[in-house]
mmCIF file with all atom_site columns, N, CA and C in Angstrom:
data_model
loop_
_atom_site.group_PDB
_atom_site.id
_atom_site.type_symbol
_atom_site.label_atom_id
_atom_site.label_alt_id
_atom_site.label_comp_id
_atom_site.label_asym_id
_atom_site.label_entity_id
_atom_site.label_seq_id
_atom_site.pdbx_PDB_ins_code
_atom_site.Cartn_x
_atom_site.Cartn_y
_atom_site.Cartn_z
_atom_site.occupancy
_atom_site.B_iso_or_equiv
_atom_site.pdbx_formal_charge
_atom_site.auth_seq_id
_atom_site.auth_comp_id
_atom_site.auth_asym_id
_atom_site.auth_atom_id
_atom_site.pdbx_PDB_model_num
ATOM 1   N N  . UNK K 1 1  ? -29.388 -93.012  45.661 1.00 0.00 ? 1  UNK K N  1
ATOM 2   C CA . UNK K 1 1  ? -29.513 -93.469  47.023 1.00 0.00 ? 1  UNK K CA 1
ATOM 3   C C  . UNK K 1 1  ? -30.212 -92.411  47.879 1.00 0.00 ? 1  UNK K C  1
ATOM 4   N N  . UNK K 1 2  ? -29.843 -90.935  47.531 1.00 0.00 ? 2  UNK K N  1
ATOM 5   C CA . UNK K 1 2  ? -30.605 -89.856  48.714 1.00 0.00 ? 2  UNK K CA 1
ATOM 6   C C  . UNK K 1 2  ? -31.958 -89.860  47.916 1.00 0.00 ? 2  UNK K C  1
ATOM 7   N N  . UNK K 1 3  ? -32.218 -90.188  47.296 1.00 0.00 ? 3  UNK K N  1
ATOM 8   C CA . UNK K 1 3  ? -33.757 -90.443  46.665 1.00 0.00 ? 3  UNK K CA 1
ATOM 9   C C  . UNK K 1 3  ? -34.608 -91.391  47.546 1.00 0.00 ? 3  UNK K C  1
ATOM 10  N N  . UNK K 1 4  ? -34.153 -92.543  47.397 1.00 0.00 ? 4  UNK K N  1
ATOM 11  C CA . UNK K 1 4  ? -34.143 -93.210  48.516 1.00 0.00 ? 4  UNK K CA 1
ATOM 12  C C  . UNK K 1 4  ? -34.336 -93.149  49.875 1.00 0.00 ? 4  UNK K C  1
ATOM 13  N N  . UNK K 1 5  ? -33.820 -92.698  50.390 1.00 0.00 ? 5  UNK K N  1
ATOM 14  C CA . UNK K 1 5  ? -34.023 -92.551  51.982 1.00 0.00 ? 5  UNK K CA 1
ATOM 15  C C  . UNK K 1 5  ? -34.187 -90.948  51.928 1.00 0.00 ? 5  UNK K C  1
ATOM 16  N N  . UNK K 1 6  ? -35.337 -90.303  51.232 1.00 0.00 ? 6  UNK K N  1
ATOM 17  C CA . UNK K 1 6  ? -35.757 -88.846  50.941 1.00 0.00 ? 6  UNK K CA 1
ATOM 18  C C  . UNK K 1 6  ? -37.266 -88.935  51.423 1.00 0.00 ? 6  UNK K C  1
ATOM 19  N N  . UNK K 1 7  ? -37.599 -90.482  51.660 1.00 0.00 ? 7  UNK K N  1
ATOM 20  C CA . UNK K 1 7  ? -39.121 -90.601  52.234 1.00 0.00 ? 7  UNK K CA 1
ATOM 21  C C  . UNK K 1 7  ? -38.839 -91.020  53.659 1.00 0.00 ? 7  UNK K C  1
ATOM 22  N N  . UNK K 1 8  ? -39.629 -90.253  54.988 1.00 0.00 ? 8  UNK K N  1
ATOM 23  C CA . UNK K 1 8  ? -39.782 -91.117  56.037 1.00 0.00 ? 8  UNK K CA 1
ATOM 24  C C  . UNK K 1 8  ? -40.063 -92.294  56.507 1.00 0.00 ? 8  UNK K C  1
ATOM 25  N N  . UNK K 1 9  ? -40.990 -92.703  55.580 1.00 0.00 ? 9  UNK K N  1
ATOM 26  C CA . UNK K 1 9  ? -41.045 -94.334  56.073 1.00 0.00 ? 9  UNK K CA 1
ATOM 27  C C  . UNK K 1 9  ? -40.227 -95.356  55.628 1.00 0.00 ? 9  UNK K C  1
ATOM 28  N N  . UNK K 1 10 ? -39.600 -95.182  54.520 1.00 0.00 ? 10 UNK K N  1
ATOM 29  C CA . UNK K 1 10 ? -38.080 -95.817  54.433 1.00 0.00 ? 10 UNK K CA 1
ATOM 30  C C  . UNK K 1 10 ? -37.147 -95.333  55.117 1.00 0.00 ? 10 UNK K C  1
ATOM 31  N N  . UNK K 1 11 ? -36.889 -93.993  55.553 1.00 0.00 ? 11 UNK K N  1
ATOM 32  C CA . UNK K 1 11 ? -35.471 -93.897  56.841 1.00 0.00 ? 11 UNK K CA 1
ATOM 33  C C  . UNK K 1 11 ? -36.523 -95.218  58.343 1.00 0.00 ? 11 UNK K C  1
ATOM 34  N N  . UNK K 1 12 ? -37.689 -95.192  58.341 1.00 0.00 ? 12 UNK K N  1
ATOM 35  C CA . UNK K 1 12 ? -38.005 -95.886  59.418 1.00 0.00 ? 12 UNK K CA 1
ATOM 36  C C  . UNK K 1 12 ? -37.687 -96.924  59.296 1.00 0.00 ? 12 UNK K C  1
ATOM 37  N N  . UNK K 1 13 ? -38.163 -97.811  57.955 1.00 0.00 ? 13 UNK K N  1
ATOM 38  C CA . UNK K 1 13 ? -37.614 -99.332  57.382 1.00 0.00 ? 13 UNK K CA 1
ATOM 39  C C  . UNK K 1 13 ? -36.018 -99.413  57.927 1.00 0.00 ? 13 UNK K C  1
ATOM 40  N N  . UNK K 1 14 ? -35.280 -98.358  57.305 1.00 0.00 ? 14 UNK K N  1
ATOM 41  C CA . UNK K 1 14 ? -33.964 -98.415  57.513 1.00 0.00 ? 14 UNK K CA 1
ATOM 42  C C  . UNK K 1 14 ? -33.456 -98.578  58.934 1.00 0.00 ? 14 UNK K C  1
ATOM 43  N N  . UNK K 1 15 ? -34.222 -98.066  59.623 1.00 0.00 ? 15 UNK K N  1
ATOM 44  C CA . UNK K 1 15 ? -33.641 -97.716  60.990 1.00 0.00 ? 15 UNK K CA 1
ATOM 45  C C  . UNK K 1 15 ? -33.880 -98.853  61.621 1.00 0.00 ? 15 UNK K C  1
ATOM 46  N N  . UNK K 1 16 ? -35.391 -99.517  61.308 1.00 0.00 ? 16 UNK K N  1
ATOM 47  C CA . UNK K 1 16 ? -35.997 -100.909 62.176 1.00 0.00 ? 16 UNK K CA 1
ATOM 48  C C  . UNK K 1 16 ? -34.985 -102.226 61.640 1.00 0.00 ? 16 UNK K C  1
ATOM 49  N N  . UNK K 1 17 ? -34.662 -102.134 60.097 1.00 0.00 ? 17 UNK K N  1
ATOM 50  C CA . UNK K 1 17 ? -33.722 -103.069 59.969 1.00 0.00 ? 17 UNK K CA 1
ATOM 51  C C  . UNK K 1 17 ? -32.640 -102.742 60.595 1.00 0.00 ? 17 UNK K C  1
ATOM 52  N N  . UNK K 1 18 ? -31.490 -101.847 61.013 1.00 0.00 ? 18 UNK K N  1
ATOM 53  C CA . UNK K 1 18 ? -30.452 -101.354 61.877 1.00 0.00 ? 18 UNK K CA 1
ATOM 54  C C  . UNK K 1 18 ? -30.840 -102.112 63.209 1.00 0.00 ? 18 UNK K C  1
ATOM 55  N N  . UNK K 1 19 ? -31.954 -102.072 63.696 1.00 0.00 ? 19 UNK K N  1
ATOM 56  C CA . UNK K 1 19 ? -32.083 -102.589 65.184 1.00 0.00 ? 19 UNK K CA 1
ATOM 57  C C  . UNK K 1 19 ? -32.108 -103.951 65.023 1.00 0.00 ? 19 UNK K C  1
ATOM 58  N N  . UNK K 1 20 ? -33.333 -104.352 64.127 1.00 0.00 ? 20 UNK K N  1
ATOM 59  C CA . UNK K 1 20 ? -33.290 -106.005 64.191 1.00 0.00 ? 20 UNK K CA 1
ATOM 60  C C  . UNK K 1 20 ? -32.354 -106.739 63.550 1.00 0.00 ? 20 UNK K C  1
ATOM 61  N N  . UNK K 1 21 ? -31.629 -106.085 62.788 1.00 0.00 ? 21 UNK K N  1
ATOM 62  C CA . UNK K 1 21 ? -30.593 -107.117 61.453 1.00 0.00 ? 21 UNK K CA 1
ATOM 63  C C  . UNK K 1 21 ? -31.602 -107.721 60.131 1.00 0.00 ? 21 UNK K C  1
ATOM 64  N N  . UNK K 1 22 ? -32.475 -107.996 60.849 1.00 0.00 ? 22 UNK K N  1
ATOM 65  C CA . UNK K 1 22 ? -33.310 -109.225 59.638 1.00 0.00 ? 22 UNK K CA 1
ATOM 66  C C  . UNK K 1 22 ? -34.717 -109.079 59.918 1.00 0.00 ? 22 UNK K C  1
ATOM 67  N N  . UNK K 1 23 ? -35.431 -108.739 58.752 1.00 0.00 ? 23 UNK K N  1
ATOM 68  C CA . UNK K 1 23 ? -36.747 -108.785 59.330 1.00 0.00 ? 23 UNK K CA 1
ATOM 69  C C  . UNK K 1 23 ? -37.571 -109.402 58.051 1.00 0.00 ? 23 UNK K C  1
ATOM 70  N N  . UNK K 1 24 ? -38.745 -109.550 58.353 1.00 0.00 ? 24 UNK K N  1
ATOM 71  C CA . UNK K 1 24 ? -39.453 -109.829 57.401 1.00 0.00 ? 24 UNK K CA 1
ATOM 72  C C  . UNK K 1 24 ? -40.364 -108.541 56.632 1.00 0.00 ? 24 UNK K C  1
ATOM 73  N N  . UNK K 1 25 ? -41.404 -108.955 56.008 1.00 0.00 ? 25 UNK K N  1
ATOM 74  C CA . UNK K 1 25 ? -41.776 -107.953 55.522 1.00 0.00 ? 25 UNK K CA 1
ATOM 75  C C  . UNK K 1 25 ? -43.366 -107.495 56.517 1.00 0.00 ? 25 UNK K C  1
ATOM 76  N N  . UNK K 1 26 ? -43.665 -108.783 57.282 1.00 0.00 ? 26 UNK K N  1
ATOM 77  C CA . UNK K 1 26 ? -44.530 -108.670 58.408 1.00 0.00 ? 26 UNK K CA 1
ATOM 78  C C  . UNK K 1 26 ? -44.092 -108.092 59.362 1.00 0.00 ? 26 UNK K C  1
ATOM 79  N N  . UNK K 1 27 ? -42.781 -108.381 59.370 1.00 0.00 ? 27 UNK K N  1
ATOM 80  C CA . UNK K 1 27 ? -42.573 -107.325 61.377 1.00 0.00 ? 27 UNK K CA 1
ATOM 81  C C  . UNK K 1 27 ? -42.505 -106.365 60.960 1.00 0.00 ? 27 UNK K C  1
ATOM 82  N N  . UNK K 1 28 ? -42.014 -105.707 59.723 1.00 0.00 ? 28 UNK K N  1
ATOM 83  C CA . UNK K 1 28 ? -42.044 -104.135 59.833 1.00 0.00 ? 28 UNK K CA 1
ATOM 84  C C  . UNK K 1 28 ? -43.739 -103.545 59.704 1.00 0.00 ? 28 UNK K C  1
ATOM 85  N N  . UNK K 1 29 ? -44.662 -104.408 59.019 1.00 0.00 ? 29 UNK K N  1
ATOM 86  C CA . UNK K 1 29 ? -45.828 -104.051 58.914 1.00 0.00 ? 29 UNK K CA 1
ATOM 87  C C  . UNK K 1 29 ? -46.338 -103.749 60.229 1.00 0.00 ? 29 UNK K C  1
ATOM 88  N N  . UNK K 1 30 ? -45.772 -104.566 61.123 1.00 0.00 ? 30 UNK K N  1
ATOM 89  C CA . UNK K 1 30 ? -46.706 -104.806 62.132 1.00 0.00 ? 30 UNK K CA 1
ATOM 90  C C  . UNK K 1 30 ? -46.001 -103.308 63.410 1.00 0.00 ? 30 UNK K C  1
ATOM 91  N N  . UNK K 1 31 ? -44.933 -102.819 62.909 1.00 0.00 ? 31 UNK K N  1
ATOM 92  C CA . UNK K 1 31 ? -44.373 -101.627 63.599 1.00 0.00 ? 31 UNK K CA 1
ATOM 93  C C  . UNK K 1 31 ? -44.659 -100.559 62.484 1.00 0.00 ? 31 UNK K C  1
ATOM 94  N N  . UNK K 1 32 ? -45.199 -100.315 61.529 1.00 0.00 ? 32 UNK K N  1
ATOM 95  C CA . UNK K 1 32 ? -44.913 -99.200  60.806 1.00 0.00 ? 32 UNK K CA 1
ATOM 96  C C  . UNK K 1 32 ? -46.453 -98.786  60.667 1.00 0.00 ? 32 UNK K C  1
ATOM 97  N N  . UNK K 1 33 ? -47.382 -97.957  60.263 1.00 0.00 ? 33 UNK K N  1
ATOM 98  C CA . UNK K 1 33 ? -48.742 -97.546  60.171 1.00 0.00 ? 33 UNK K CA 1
ATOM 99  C C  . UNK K 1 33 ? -48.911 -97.550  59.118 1.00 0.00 ? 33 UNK K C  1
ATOM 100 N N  . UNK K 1 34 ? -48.330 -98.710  58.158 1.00 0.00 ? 34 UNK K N  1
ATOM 101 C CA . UNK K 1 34 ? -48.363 -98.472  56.761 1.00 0.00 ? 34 UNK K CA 1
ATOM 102 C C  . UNK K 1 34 ? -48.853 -99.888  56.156 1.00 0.00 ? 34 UNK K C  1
ATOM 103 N N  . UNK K 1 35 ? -49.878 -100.054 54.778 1.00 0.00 ? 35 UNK K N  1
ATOM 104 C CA . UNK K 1 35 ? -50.197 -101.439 54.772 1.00 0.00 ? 35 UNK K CA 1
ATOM 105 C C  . UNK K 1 35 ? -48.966 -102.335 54.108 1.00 0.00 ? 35 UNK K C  1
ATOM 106 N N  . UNK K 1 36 ? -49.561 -103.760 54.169 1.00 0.00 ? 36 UNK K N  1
ATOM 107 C CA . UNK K 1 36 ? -48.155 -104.139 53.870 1.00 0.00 ? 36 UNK K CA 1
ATOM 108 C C  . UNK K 1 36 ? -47.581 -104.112 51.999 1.00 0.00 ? 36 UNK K C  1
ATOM 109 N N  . UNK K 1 37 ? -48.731 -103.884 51.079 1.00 0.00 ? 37 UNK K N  1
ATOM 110 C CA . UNK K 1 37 ? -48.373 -103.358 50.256 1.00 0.00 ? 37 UNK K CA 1
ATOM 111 C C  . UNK K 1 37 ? -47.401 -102.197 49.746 1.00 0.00 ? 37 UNK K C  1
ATOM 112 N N  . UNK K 1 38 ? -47.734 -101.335 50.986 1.00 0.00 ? 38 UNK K N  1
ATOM 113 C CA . UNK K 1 38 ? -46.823 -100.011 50.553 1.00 0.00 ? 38 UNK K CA 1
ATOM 114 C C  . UNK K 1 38 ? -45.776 -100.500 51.378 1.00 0.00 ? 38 UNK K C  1
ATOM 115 N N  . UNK K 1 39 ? -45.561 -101.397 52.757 1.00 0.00 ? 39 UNK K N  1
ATOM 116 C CA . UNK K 1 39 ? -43.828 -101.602 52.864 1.00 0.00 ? 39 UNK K CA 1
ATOM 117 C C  . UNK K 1 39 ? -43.257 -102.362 51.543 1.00 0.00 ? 39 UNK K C  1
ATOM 118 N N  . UNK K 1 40 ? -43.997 -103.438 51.127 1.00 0.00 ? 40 UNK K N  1
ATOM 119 C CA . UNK K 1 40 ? -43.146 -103.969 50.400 1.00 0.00 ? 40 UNK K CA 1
ATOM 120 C C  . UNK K 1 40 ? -42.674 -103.241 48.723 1.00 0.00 ? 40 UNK K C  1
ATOM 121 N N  . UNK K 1 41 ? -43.714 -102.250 48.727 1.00 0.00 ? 41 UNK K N  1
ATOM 122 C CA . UNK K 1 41 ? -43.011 -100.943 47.777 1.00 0.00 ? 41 UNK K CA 1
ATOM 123 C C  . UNK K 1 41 ? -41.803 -100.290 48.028 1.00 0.00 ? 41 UNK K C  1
ATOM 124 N N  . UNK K 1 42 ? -41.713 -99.739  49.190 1.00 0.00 ? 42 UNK K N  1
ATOM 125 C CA . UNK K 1 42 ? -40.304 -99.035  50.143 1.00 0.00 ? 42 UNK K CA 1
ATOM 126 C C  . UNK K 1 42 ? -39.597 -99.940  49.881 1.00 0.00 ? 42 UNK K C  1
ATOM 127 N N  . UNK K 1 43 ? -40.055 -101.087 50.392 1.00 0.00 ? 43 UNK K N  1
ATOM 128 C CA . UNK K 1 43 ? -38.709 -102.377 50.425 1.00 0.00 ? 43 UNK K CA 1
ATOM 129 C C  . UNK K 1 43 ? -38.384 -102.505 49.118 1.00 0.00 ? 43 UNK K C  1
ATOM 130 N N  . UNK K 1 44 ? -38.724 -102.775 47.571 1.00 0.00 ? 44 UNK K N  1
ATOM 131 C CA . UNK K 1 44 ? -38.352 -102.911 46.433 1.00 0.00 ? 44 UNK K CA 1
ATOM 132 C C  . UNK K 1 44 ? -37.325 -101.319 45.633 1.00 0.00 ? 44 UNK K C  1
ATOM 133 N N  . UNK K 1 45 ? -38.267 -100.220 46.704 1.00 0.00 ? 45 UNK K N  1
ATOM 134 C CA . UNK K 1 45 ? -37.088 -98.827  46.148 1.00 0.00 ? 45 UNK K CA 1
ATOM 135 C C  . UNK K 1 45 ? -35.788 -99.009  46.876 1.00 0.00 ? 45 UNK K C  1
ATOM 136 N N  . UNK K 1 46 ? -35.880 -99.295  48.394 1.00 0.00 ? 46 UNK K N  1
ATOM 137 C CA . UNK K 1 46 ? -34.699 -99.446  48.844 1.00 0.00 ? 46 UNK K CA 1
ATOM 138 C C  . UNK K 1 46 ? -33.360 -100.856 48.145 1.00 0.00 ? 46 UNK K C  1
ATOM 139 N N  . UNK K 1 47 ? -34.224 -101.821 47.783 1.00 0.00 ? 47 UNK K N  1
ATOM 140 C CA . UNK K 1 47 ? -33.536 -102.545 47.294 1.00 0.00 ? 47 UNK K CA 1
ATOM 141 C C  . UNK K 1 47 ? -33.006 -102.026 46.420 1.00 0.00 ? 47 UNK K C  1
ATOM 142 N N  . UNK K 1 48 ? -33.757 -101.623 45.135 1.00 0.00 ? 48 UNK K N  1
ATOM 143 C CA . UNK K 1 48 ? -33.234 -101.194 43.872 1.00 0.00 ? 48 UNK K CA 1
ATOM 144 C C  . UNK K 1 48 ? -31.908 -100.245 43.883 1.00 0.00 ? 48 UNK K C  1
ATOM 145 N N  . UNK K 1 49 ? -32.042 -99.545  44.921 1.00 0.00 ? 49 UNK K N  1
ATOM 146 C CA . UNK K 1 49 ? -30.883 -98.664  45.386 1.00 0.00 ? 49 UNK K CA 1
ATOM 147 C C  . UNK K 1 49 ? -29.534 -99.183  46.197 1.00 0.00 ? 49 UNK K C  1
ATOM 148 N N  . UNK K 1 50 ? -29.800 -100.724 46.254 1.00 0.00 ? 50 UNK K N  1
ATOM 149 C CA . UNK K 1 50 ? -28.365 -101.113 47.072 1.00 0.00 ? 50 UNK K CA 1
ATOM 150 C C  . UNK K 1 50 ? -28.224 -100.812 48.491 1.00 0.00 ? 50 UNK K C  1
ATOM 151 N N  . UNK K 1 51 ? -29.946 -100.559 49.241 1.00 0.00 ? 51 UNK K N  1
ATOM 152 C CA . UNK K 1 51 ? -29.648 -100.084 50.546 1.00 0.00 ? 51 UNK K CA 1
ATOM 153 C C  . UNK K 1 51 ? -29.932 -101.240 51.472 1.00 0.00 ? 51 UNK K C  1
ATOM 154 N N  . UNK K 1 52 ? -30.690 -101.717 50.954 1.00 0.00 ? 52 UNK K N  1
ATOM 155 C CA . UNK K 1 52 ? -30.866 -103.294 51.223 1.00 0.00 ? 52 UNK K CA 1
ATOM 156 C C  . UNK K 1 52 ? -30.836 -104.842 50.808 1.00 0.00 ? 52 UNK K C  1
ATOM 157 N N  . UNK K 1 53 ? -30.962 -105.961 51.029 1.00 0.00 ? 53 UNK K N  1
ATOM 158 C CA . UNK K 1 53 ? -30.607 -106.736 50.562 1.00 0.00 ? 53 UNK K CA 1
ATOM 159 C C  . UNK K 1 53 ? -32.102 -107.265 50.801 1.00 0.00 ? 53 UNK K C  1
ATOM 160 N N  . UNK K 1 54 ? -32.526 -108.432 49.967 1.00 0.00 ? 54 UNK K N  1
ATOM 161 C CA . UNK K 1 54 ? -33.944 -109.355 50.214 1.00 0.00 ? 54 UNK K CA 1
ATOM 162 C C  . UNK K 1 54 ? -33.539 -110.751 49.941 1.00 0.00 ? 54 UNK K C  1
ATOM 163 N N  . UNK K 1 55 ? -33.564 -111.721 50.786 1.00 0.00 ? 55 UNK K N  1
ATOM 164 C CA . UNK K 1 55 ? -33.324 -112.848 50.101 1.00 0.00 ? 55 UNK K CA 1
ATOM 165 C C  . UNK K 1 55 ? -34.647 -113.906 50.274 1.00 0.00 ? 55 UNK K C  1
ATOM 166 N N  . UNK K 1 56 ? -35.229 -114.449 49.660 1.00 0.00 ? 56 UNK K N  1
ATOM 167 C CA . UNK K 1 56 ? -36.063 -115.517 49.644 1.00 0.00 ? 56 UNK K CA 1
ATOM 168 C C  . UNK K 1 56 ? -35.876 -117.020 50.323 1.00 0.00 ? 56 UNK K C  1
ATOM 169 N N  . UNK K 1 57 ? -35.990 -116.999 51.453 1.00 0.00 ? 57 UNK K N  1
ATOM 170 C CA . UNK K 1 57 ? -36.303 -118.257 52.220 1.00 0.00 ? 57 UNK K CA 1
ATOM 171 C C  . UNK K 1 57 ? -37.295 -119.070 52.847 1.00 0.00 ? 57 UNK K C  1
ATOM 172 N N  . UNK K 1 58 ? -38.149 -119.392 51.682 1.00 0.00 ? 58 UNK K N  1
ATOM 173 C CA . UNK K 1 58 ? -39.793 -119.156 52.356 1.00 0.00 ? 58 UNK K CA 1
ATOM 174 C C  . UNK K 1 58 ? -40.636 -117.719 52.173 1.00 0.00 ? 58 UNK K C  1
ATOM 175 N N  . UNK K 1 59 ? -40.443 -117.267 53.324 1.00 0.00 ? 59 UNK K N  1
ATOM 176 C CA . UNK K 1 59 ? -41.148 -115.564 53.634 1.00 0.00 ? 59 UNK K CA 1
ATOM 177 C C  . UNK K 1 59 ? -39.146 -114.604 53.162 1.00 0.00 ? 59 UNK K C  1
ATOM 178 N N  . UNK K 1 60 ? -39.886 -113.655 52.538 1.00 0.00 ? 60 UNK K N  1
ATOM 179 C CA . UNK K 1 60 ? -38.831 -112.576 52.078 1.00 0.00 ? 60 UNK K CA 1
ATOM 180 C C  . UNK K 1 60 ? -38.184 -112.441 53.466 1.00 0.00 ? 60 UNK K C  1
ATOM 181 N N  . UNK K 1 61 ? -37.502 -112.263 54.018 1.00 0.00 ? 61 UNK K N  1
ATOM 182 C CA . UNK K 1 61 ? -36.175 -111.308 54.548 1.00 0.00 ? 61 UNK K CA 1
ATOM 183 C C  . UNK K 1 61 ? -35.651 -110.175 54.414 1.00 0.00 ? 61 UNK K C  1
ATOM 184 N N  . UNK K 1 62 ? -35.440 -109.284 54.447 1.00 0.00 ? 62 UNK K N  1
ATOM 185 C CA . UNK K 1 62 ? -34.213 -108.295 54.216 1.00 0.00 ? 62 UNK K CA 1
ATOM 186 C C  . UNK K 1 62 ? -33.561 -107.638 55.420 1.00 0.00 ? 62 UNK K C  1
ATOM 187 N N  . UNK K 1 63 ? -32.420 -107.314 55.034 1.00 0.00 ? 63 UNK K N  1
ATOM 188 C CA . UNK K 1 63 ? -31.417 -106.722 56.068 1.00 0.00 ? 63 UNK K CA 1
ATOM 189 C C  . UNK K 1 63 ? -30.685 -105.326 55.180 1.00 0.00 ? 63 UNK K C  1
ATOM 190 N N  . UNK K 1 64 ? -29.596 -104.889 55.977 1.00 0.00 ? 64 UNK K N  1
ATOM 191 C CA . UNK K 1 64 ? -28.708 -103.336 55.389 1.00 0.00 ? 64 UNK K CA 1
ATOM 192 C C  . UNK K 1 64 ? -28.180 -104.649 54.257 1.00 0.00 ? 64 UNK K C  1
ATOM 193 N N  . UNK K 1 65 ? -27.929 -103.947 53.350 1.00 0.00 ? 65 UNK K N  1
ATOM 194 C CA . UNK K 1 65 ? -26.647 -104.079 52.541 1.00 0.00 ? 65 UNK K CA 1
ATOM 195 C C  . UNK K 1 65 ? -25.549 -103.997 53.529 1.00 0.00 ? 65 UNK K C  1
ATOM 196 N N  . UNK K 1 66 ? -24.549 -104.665 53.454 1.00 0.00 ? 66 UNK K N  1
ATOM 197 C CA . UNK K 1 66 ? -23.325 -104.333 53.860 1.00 0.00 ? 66 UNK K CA 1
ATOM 198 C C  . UNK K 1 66 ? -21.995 -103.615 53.490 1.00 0.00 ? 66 UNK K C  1
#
């Protein structure tokens, strides 16, 4: 998990999901300076680690793990 949130732009992912609850993988693109390839990289390490959750409803989602 500290592997994980050992890169800045995943503590940012982390933090923007903390504010919004739920986001997609576009709103964080569209707040982060990063393309959306490399969020949805962050987003698959953070998942893998249990820091987040992704669920498929249409467009991906994710929120904290709880």
């Amino acid at each position: 998990m500290f592997r994980a949130l050992g890169n800045p732009a995943r503590l940012r992912i982390v933090a923007e999901l903390a504010r919004r609850k739920v986001c997609q993988t576009g709103d964080l693109v569209d707040v982060l300076p990063l393309a959306q390839s490399t969020v949805s990289q962050h987003l698959k390490v953070l998942k893998e680690a249990g820091i987040v959750r992704g669920d498929i409803d249409g467009e991906p989602c994710y929120c904290l793990e709880p």
